[in-house]
């Protein structure tokens, strides 16, 4: 048979077949529409604040199938795909009669099916209704479905389906999944060589998998490059340069960041495809790299948690709940950012802040670091040594325990907890205990997230913000009074910014504090600049002791590394507010040159024989004693000066007993305004008015 006879027969067969398709469509379209709803579900994705992929989840059948649109891929890839698969894609209506004629000619000439004349629309039809065999009946059904699909979808929507569902071998489907697995990047920017490989693989995905059949993948890529060059889909010389590029011989893991946040997002809205978070991918990668590096040094069974929050907005920029989510030896599935642990010394800055705010001390005030007995409570320093007389600045920088307890005794533990409530944080007290001095040394339970939330006030001029959960929390400014006044915050930050960095860590211009809980169970380090707060916790999830675990030696190096790897430039700490100045000791008023409390509870800032003065509660204070719950807590009463014994009166009614101590308690009858009066042995009196909440 002559060639022109074969061409004629092939072309005629193509036209007749196309006509048969349209005839079949005309009579059956409404009765047998294409089952578009059967196409496989796509993977759930967890995205960062900018829409970058943090983590994807396999579909229920175990496939990585990421939703992809034409806008998600490099235009160069789209041009090469159409040039190789379906040159007349934008001109036909689902089937290409010229391609069918060519296929018919090849069938007659070779006696077998050489090419199927599949358009991209027909390939989408095959993806919707997979068929194992290559028969004329199967091809005919694909053609019918392709025309039906074209009637219902735009060309771009058809391309979107192909880009999402095209097979790439194994459990990879779609261009995005393949690009991430073989190149470690989204397909938005591809080289010619990368685009050619992604075009080639779906034809025979298992035979051409680069990780199993490298030679077949290289040969298939070469054919795509040659055809793209002939069709002018790529520039001159691009094919030769692309052929010289190595084909990746192994698959990479798809992005798997922020395991705990991602799981929380999925639990919250299991039917959603996209879950937007407040995390920043660059920050998250840096924090997880830091955690992985630290895990190699920590040893078995130890975990760590890291939280980085924006102190202005409250949004979580990065969060690591454990070293490795799948590490059973470290209980990696537990999100340690949400577990209450003893904070060690990390709450001390707020004690000093209250003391600064009340005018009890200045940075250069001398305070004693010697053994002391606070009515049976005898705090000791971490190293069991004492420094003697030190300045308040030195006491906080060295994290000395006795000076911190002296100040907490003066400002009142209950008042400290009230301030924490202003920041939306409620530490957990031991069962059946009222606020005591042990709070200053870690005698409460608190989560890493709550500690970070408290420190947002130090980074934000005293105004705390509510940090979110990274997903759909409600971060933002907390209405109400500030946690601390700006001048007090500046004093604390000025001191903490002078703490020496751990060995080998560069000075980053941050203020930070460390803490170690009793029994070496928890190591903490919390740091901040003028914009971000970063908190680190290290310990065993089972609360076991770890000899040698310390905040300064274990957690602080991780803090500085995490700041460096976060990729965020340091924002300078806030400038001193009006009235904030570091005064030399010689220039301090007499009452602030030395701070101490004697055995009688007297604040030693002036003569003992002065008239009594109520130092707590202060005049006009609103004191939260739990009136709303109906179970009122006692109010601590403190005075200085005067001569014992003392008679206290509440709203004109005397308390039951005379007291020789300068500390007392009173339980009010209910909420509202109350007048408190104290009278000393010489008949001198002092009064304050307070509001009980």
XYZ file of C-alpha atoms in Angstrom:
693
model
C 0.000 0.000 0.000
C 1.373 3.344 -0.988
C 2.086 5.983 1.654
C -0.573 8.435 0.433
C -3.189 5.683 0.637
C -2.152 5.053 4.234
C -2.325 8.757 5.038
C -5.752 9.010 3.492
C -7.018 5.998 5.345
C -5.495 7.200 8.636
C -6.907 10.717 8.275
C -10.306 9.395 7.294
C -10.273 7.048 10.278
C -9.411 9.953 12.562
C -12.237 12.086 11.217
C -14.717 9.209 11.448
C -13.613 8.449 14.993
C -13.925 12.093 15.982
C -17.376 12.188 14.436
C -18.365 9.097 16.334
C -17.196 10.710 19.547
C -19.267 13.837 19.007
C -22.294 11.737 17.986
C -21.961 9.630 21.118
C -21.547 12.764 23.194
C -24.633 14.376 21.737
C -26.804 11.462 22.777
C -25.211 10.500 26.102
C -23.720 13.602 27.758
C -26.623 14.349 30.065
C -27.174 10.694 30.924
C -23.504 9.855 31.522
C -21.652 13.005 32.664
C -17.940 12.762 33.526
C -17.462 11.752 37.187
C -15.332 14.782 38.085
C -16.192 14.347 41.739
C -14.352 11.005 41.810
C -10.943 12.511 41.255
C -8.716 11.918 44.278
C -8.686 14.248 47.270
C -5.622 16.437 47.685
C -3.237 16.578 50.627
C -3.881 18.890 53.554
C -1.271 21.647 53.788
C -0.044 23.765 56.686
C 1.291 27.127 55.520
C 3.297 29.897 57.134
C 2.172 33.510 57.418
C 3.350 34.203 53.848
C 1.708 31.130 52.321
C 4.873 29.006 52.154
C 4.467 25.285 52.744
C 5.511 24.181 56.228
C 4.090 20.688 56.227
C 1.920 18.471 54.047
C -0.057 15.399 55.027
C -0.476 12.358 52.801
C -3.987 11.575 51.594
C -6.005 8.751 53.106
C -4.586 6.354 50.487
C -1.041 7.416 51.387
C -0.295 9.680 48.413
C 1.437 13.041 48.283
C -0.977 14.982 46.099
C -0.615 18.745 46.512
C -3.122 21.115 44.960
C -1.449 22.853 41.993
C -2.598 25.542 39.584
C -1.045 27.036 36.485
C -0.051 30.055 38.593
C 1.964 27.754 40.891
C 4.373 26.531 38.194
C 7.063 28.084 36.055
C 5.626 29.292 32.712
C 8.599 27.599 31.041
C 7.339 24.245 32.312
C 3.844 24.895 30.937
C 5.229 25.762 27.492
C 7.373 22.635 27.424
C 4.485 20.461 28.642
C 2.171 21.652 25.864
C 4.925 21.397 23.238
C 5.624 17.792 24.213
C 2.167 16.487 25.096
C -0.424 18.484 23.187
C 0.767 21.167 20.770
C -2.761 22.157 19.738
C -4.131 22.149 23.293
C -5.587 25.642 23.023
C -7.151 24.965 19.588
C -9.019 21.650 19.975
C -12.099 20.763 22.009
C -10.804 17.738 23.832
C -9.624 15.595 20.898
C -7.152 16.430 18.159
C -8.282 14.973 14.749
C -4.807 15.489 13.258
C -3.210 13.560 16.096
C -5.846 10.848 15.711
C -5.047 10.622 11.999
C -1.355 10.227 12.807
C -2.131 7.524 15.335
C -4.388 5.728 12.852
C -1.667 5.810 10.213
C 0.835 4.350 12.687
C -1.658 1.618 13.560
C -2.147 0.662 9.914
C 1.546 0.877 9.113
C 2.818 -1.012 12.160
C -0.114 -3.259 12.889
C -0.214 -2.103 16.508
C -0.880 0.992 18.589
C 2.248 3.144 18.490
C 0.816 6.350 19.942
C -2.562 7.077 21.413
C -3.028 10.647 20.240
C -3.846 11.589 23.795
C -4.514 15.231 24.468
C -4.026 16.699 27.936
C -7.810 16.652 28.282
C -7.835 12.922 27.503
C -5.082 12.347 30.057
C -7.161 14.145 32.657
C -10.056 11.863 31.713
C -7.796 8.847 32.293
C -6.798 10.244 35.709
C -10.464 10.559 36.644
C -11.320 7.046 35.416
C -8.126 4.939 35.460
C -8.072 1.900 33.145
C -5.378 -0.742 33.118
C -5.438 -1.698 29.444
C -4.728 0.245 26.250
C -7.621 -0.736 24.007
C -9.633 1.054 21.338
C -12.710 1.013 23.572
C -10.780 2.580 26.437
C -9.364 5.194 24.094
C -12.821 5.920 22.709
C -14.204 6.469 26.239
C -11.306 8.806 27.028
C -12.112 10.847 23.941
C -15.763 11.112 24.898
C -14.843 12.135 28.429
C -12.288 14.669 27.148
C -14.949 16.448 25.100
C -17.311 16.386 28.080
C -14.604 17.846 30.299
C -13.901 20.603 27.793
C -17.573 21.538 27.818
C -17.506 21.930 31.579
C -14.067 23.311 32.383
C -11.820 26.024 31.034
C -8.428 25.207 29.560
C -6.748 26.536 32.702
C -8.925 24.379 34.951
C -8.031 21.313 32.857
C -4.354 22.128 33.218
C -4.837 22.562 36.966
C -6.261 19.037 37.207
C -3.336 17.604 35.244
C -0.755 19.505 37.280
C -2.336 18.246 40.511
C -2.958 14.586 39.597
C -0.326 13.550 37.038
C 1.539 10.430 38.296
C 5.234 10.738 39.130
C 6.017 7.303 40.496
C 5.598 5.771 43.902
C 3.193 7.818 45.976
C 4.000 11.118 44.249
C 1.249 12.806 42.269
C 1.270 16.260 40.783
C 4.008 18.651 39.777
C 4.413 20.295 43.197
C 4.930 17.024 45.039
C 7.444 15.858 42.406
C 9.336 19.151 42.393
C 9.598 19.163 46.185
C 10.655 15.497 46.250
C 13.321 15.701 43.531
C 14.500 19.324 43.679
C 13.556 20.389 47.205
C 11.651 23.439 45.995
C 8.298 24.634 44.724
C 7.897 24.517 40.911
C 7.427 28.282 40.670
C 11.029 28.711 39.464
C 12.467 25.785 37.500
C 15.518 25.386 35.329
C 15.030 24.022 31.810
C 16.524 20.704 32.910
C 14.168 20.451 35.875
C 11.115 21.366 33.799
C 12.034 18.775 31.146
C 12.294 15.996 33.742
C 8.905 16.902 35.229
C 7.361 16.825 31.748
C 8.887 13.418 30.975
C 8.085 11.404 34.104
C 4.251 11.083 33.920
C 4.409 9.110 30.633
C 5.928 6.065 32.336
C 6.258 7.146 35.961
C 7.466 3.856 37.434
C 9.938 3.036 34.662
C 11.397 6.539 34.636
C 11.697 7.196 38.365
C 15.107 8.851 38.796
C 15.636 7.262 42.196
C 15.294 3.778 40.646
C 15.969 4.063 36.921
C 18.348 6.949 36.437
C 19.303 6.089 32.846
C 15.645 5.877 31.758
C 14.923 9.225 33.382
C 17.888 10.846 31.594
C 16.793 9.418 28.233
C 13.207 10.581 28.707
C 14.373 14.059 29.687
C 16.550 14.200 26.563
C 13.559 13.430 24.314
C 11.554 16.218 25.941
C 14.412 18.679 25.451
C 14.802 17.738 21.801
C 11.108 18.167 21.051
C 10.965 21.440 23.012
C 13.894 22.760 21.004
C 12.222 21.860 17.705
C 8.992 23.538 18.834
C 10.923 26.668 19.926
C 9.580 26.207 23.467
C 13.081 26.855 24.823
C 15.880 29.167 23.731
C 18.717 28.277 21.426
C 21.349 26.134 23.091
C 19.172 25.526 26.172
C 18.681 21.849 25.356
C 22.414 21.146 25.197
C 23.077 22.945 28.465
C 20.189 21.184 30.186
C 21.386 17.755 29.035
C 24.684 18.382 30.823
C 22.848 18.825 34.133
C 22.727 15.798 36.409
C 19.360 14.191 37.088
C 18.686 13.869 40.859
C 19.205 10.253 41.863
C 17.250 10.294 45.133
C 14.007 11.585 46.572
C 13.986 14.184 49.312
C 11.539 14.456 52.177
C 8.709 16.886 51.618
C 8.608 19.851 54.040
C 7.863 18.562 57.528
C 8.160 21.600 59.791
C 6.230 22.597 62.920
C 4.911 19.137 63.780
C 2.953 20.136 66.896
C 1.445 23.289 65.393
C 0.525 21.373 62.242
C -1.176 18.609 64.210
C -3.092 21.195 66.231
C -4.230 22.925 63.040
C -5.424 19.653 61.548
C -7.314 18.666 64.692
C -9.035 22.028 64.797
C -10.343 21.914 61.230
C -9.876 18.382 59.886
C -11.853 19.013 56.688
C -9.900 22.090 55.597
C -7.296 21.740 52.828
C -5.181 24.752 53.751
C -4.253 25.779 57.272
C -2.613 29.196 57.548
C -0.423 29.822 60.610
C 1.397 32.849 62.009
C 4.755 31.057 61.774
C 7.542 32.272 59.495
C 9.187 29.471 57.530
C 12.689 30.910 57.776
C 12.365 31.293 61.544
C 10.873 27.810 61.955
C 13.671 26.208 59.943
C 16.253 28.009 62.064
C 14.679 26.986 65.364
C 14.324 23.354 64.306
C 17.930 23.275 63.107
C 18.959 24.650 66.498
C 16.911 21.998 68.306
C 18.381 19.214 66.180
C 21.907 20.432 66.829
C 21.239 20.738 70.565
C 19.758 17.231 70.735
C 23.081 15.738 69.657
C 24.717 17.336 72.714
C 21.943 16.819 75.242
C 21.982 13.064 75.216
C 19.098 10.578 75.478
C 15.736 11.198 77.158
C 16.178 14.981 77.228
C 13.866 17.162 75.209
C 13.637 20.867 74.613
C 11.070 23.425 73.549
C 11.473 26.827 71.901
C 8.974 29.642 71.376
C 9.645 32.883 69.492
C 6.905 35.515 69.641
C 6.418 39.006 68.284
C 6.133 41.210 71.375
C 4.057 43.798 69.508
C 1.446 41.608 67.835
C 1.620 38.487 69.999
C 1.971 36.258 66.943
C 4.125 33.147 67.206
C 6.948 33.391 64.649
C 8.426 29.983 65.422
C 7.719 27.112 67.779
C 9.406 23.798 68.545
C 7.408 21.562 70.864
C 10.078 18.873 71.204
C 13.377 17.768 69.704
C 11.776 15.160 67.428
C 8.066 14.419 67.210
C 8.719 10.735 66.430
C 11.439 10.144 69.055
C 9.785 7.911 71.659
C 12.805 8.028 73.978
C 12.227 11.765 74.404
C 8.395 11.569 74.333
C 8.579 13.749 71.257
C 4.821 13.777 70.709
C 4.373 15.890 73.875
C 4.276 19.619 73.161
C 6.473 20.868 75.991
C 5.624 24.520 75.278
C 2.243 23.844 76.947
C 3.354 21.789 79.962
C 3.584 23.476 83.374
C 7.043 23.228 84.934
C 8.966 25.025 87.670
C 10.376 28.260 86.161
C 13.427 28.495 88.423
C 14.692 32.078 88.516
C 12.974 33.297 85.355
C 10.341 35.240 87.340
C 12.889 37.262 89.326
C 12.941 40.218 86.875
C 9.308 40.947 87.732
C 10.082 41.020 91.464
C 12.794 43.579 90.822
C 10.448 45.470 88.528
C 7.895 45.851 91.315
C 10.614 46.985 93.708
C 11.776 49.610 91.205
C 8.203 50.708 90.614
C 7.527 51.177 94.351
C 10.724 53.156 94.812
C 12.163 50.636 97.256
C 15.456 50.328 95.398
C 17.517 51.662 92.523
C 20.053 49.757 90.450
C 22.929 50.800 92.733
C 21.130 50.240 96.017
C 23.108 47.928 98.303
C 21.291 44.759 99.275
C 22.488 41.926 101.482
C 23.248 38.469 100.149
C 23.698 36.596 103.412
C 21.874 33.691 105.056
C 18.412 34.822 106.131
C 15.363 33.359 107.822
C 11.974 34.551 106.570
C 9.737 33.115 109.306
C 11.061 29.609 108.712
C 11.818 29.918 105.000
C 15.596 29.912 104.466
C 16.521 30.427 100.814
C 20.001 29.532 99.653
C 21.903 30.485 96.541
C 22.332 27.992 93.731
C 26.075 27.552 94.386
C 25.543 27.515 98.180
C 27.780 30.581 98.534
C 26.957 34.166 99.474
C 28.298 37.427 98.082
C 27.724 39.682 101.098
C 26.800 43.257 100.167
C 25.988 43.625 96.469
C 24.161 46.164 94.364
C 20.668 45.416 93.149
C 22.072 45.353 89.605
C 24.618 42.696 90.556
C 22.038 40.696 92.494
C 19.778 40.337 89.459
C 22.586 39.718 86.973
C 24.054 37.015 89.221
C 20.544 35.682 89.952
C 21.179 35.621 93.693
C 18.340 34.021 95.608
C 18.416 35.754 98.976
C 18.194 39.334 97.600
C 15.300 38.295 95.347
C 13.413 36.854 98.302
C 14.136 39.978 100.379
C 12.539 42.117 97.682
C 9.621 39.739 97.174
C 8.940 39.870 100.897
C 8.801 43.660 100.648
C 6.557 43.864 97.562
C 4.325 40.906 98.590
C 3.970 37.621 96.643
C 0.225 38.120 96.215
C 0.839 41.434 94.516
C 3.271 39.761 92.112
C 0.596 37.239 91.119
C -1.901 40.058 90.613
C 0.540 41.620 88.146
C 0.869 38.309 86.329
C -2.896 38.220 85.946
C -2.697 41.594 84.225
C -0.635 39.826 81.584
C -3.191 37.035 81.255
C -0.980 34.508 83.059
C -2.029 32.464 86.089
C 0.809 30.332 87.482
C -0.232 27.174 89.304
C 0.373 27.220 93.066
C 0.971 24.041 95.073
C -2.322 22.548 96.355
C -3.879 24.345 99.319
C -1.131 26.983 99.495
C -1.381 30.760 99.434
C 1.190 32.845 97.528
C 4.501 32.593 99.348
C 8.105 33.650 99.002
C 9.037 30.431 97.183
C 7.406 31.915 94.068
C 10.552 33.933 93.468
C 12.683 30.796 93.197
C 10.365 28.704 91.015
C 7.782 27.506 93.527
C 4.917 27.641 91.006
C 4.002 25.837 87.815
C 4.059 27.738 84.538
C 4.353 26.912 80.835
C 7.026 28.124 78.453
C 4.377 29.992 76.473
C 3.202 31.799 79.591
C 6.754 32.803 80.518
C 7.244 34.175 77.002
C 3.933 36.042 77.348
C 5.141 37.674 80.572
C 8.380 38.743 78.931
C 6.522 40.452 76.084
C 5.817 43.203 78.623
C 9.562 43.710 79.147
C 10.109 43.975 75.400
C 7.070 46.215 74.987
C 7.563 49.019 77.566
C 5.469 47.291 80.187
C 2.467 46.492 77.989
C 1.919 42.717 77.785
C 0.361 41.046 74.765
C -1.513 37.795 74.544
C 0.480 35.439 72.365
C -1.436 33.195 70.010
C -1.179 29.460 69.459
C 0.353 29.764 66.014
C -2.898 28.796 64.285
C -6.128 30.587 65.089
C -5.463 32.011 68.531
C -6.353 35.594 69.338
C -3.034 37.373 69.823
C -2.974 41.056 70.602
C -2.772 43.731 73.258
C -4.282 42.926 76.639
C -6.619 45.666 77.771
C -6.106 47.055 81.242
C -3.220 48.318 83.312
C 0.387 47.616 82.292
C 2.271 44.805 83.967
C 4.963 47.283 85.059
C 5.551 50.992 84.626
C 7.931 51.949 81.761
C 10.695 53.227 84.076
C 10.696 49.964 86.038
C 10.786 47.978 82.782
C 13.732 50.007 81.547
C 15.672 49.352 84.755
C 15.084 45.610 84.470
C 16.011 45.529 80.773
C 19.090 47.666 81.358
C 20.302 45.160 83.944
C 19.483 42.033 81.917
C 21.111 43.421 78.775
C 24.359 43.488 80.733
C 24.323 39.776 81.593
C 27.401 38.096 80.114
C 26.562 35.772 77.174
C 27.446 32.082 77.551
C 30.919 30.999 76.453
C 31.388 31.264 72.701
C 28.152 33.172 72.087
C 28.364 36.631 70.494
C 26.840 39.679 72.159
C 23.581 40.190 70.216
C 22.208 43.231 72.017
C 19.520 41.230 73.795
C 18.431 41.131 77.418
C 18.087 37.661 78.873
C 17.529 35.689 82.051
C 18.196 32.064 82.895
C 16.667 29.735 85.438
C 17.231 26.272 86.897
C 14.519 24.494 88.843
C 14.998 22.635 92.099
C 16.667 19.250 91.645
C 18.075 20.050 88.169
C 14.798 19.191 86.440
C 14.323 22.238 84.219
C 16.723 24.605 82.488
C 15.350 27.884 81.119
C 16.595 30.850 79.181
C 14.357 33.721 78.072
C 15.723 36.556 75.930
C 14.293 39.548 74.127
C 15.196 42.529 72.014
C 12.983 45.476 71.095
C 10.622 43.294 69.022
C 10.868 39.567 69.702
C 10.883 37.324 72.775
C 12.491 33.912 72.549
C 12.149 31.280 75.251
C 13.989 27.969 75.660
C 13.193 25.098 78.017
C 15.315 21.953 78.424
C 14.541 18.932 80.574
C 13.020 15.485 80.712
C 9.318 15.215 79.843
C 8.885 12.789 82.745
C 10.206 15.466 85.157
C 13.241 13.387 86.060
C 16.355 15.008 87.505
C 19.310 15.660 85.183
C 22.542 16.254 87.127
C 24.458 19.207 85.730
C 21.453 20.694 83.906
C 21.454 24.500 84.301
C 19.861 27.467 82.652
C 23.141 29.260 81.998
C 25.149 26.218 80.916
C 22.464 24.307 78.983
C 19.624 26.574 77.862
C 21.424 29.898 77.300
C 23.709 28.617 74.478
C 20.606 27.283 72.716
C 18.919 30.679 73.150
C 21.753 32.554 71.464
C 22.039 29.995 68.654
C 18.277 30.133 68.075
C 18.346 33.931 67.845
C 21.186 33.715 65.313
C 19.561 30.998 63.168
C 16.133 32.618 63.192
C 17.385 34.989 60.510
C 15.689 37.965 62.168
C 17.818 41.051 62.635
C 18.094 42.315 66.203
C 15.828 45.233 67.049
C 17.405 47.604 69.598
C 15.876 47.601 73.056
C 13.542 50.475 73.873
C 15.148 53.816 74.670
C 14.941 55.088 78.268
C 11.569 56.700 79.008
C 11.319 60.052 80.696
C 12.693 59.864 84.232
C 14.732 56.675 83.645
C 18.371 57.097 84.608
C 21.010 54.978 86.309
C 22.042 56.953 89.417
C 25.402 56.380 91.092
C 25.197 55.122 94.656
C 26.674 58.317 96.105
C 23.903 60.328 94.467
C 21.036 58.177 95.739
C 18.757 59.484 98.488
C 19.632 58.119 101.905
C 16.560 55.866 101.931
C 17.747 54.055 98.776
C 21.418 53.568 99.513
C 20.842 50.328 101.397
C 17.920 47.928 101.480
C 17.383 45.426 104.262
C 14.651 44.039 106.461
C 15.390 43.306 110.103
C 14.034 40.479 112.214
C 10.918 42.470 113.079
C 10.015 42.925 109.444
C 11.009 46.586 109.391
C 12.194 48.055 106.117
C 15.489 49.673 107.122
C 15.485 52.859 105.101
C 15.150 55.405 107.930
C 14.815 55.737 111.729
C 12.919 53.079 113.629
C 11.150 55.690 115.686
C 9.343 57.244 112.762
C 5.555 57.162 112.722
C 3.971 53.982 111.344
C 3.416 53.867 107.599
C 1.366 51.264 105.732
C 3.490 50.090 102.810
C 1.054 47.450 101.592
C -1.566 47.751 100.372
C -0.872 51.204 98.932
C -3.451 53.988 98.977
C -6.224 53.535 96.387
C -5.045 50.092 95.273
C -7.411 47.620 93.608
C -6.556 44.232 95.122
C -7.823 41.077 93.423
C -8.655 38.635 96.207
C -11.068 36.495 94.180
C -14.289 38.247 95.161
C -15.971 37.187 91.911
C -15.551 33.528 92.805
C -17.044 34.106 96.268
C -14.005 32.665 98.028
C -11.988 35.640 99.293
C -8.292 35.224 100.020
C -6.678 37.042 102.962
C -5.023 40.390 102.319
C -1.435 40.775 103.464
C -0.868 43.920 105.556
C 2.600 45.455 105.911
C 3.897 48.517 107.674
C 7.179 50.173 108.454
C 8.128 52.490 111.306
C 6.191 52.913 114.534
C 6.591 51.101 117.841
C 5.067 47.721 118.651
C 2.528 46.518 119.604
C 0.194 47.485 116.767
C -3.581 47.591 116.606
C -5.169 47.158 113.138
C -8.664 48.358 112.288
C -10.708 47.519 109.206
C -13.582 49.892 108.459
C -13.370 51.110 112.070
C -13.585 47.626 113.596
C -10.440 46.355 115.361
C -8.886 43.075 114.327
C -8.969 40.479 117.129
C -5.409 40.701 118.483
C -2.614 43.152 119.039
C 0.480 42.300 116.980
C 4.162 42.905 117.534
C 4.947 42.065 113.933
C 4.862 44.448 111.028
C 3.165 41.838 108.846
C -0.444 40.843 109.383
C -3.443 39.431 107.502
C -7.047 40.485 107.150
C -9.869 38.675 105.378
C -12.532 41.135 104.168
C -16.259 40.431 104.323
C -16.777 41.147 100.631
C -15.885 43.243 97.639
C -15.795 47.023 97.588
C -14.058 49.918 99.298
C -12.432 49.414 102.710
C -10.504 51.660 105.101
C -7.512 50.148 106.906
C -5.881 51.834 109.909
C -2.940 50.924 112.113
C -2.158 52.475 115.533
C 1.205 51.959 117.247
C 2.092 51.874 120.963
C 2.589 55.642 121.030
C -0.851 56.342 119.554
C 0.412 57.311 116.130
C -1.808 56.180 113.277
C -1.732 55.663 109.512
C -4.582 54.802 107.147
C -5.116 53.721 103.539
C -8.198 53.166 101.423
C -8.325 50.116 99.140
C -10.759 48.488 96.739
C -11.292 44.750 97.127
C -12.002 42.953 93.828
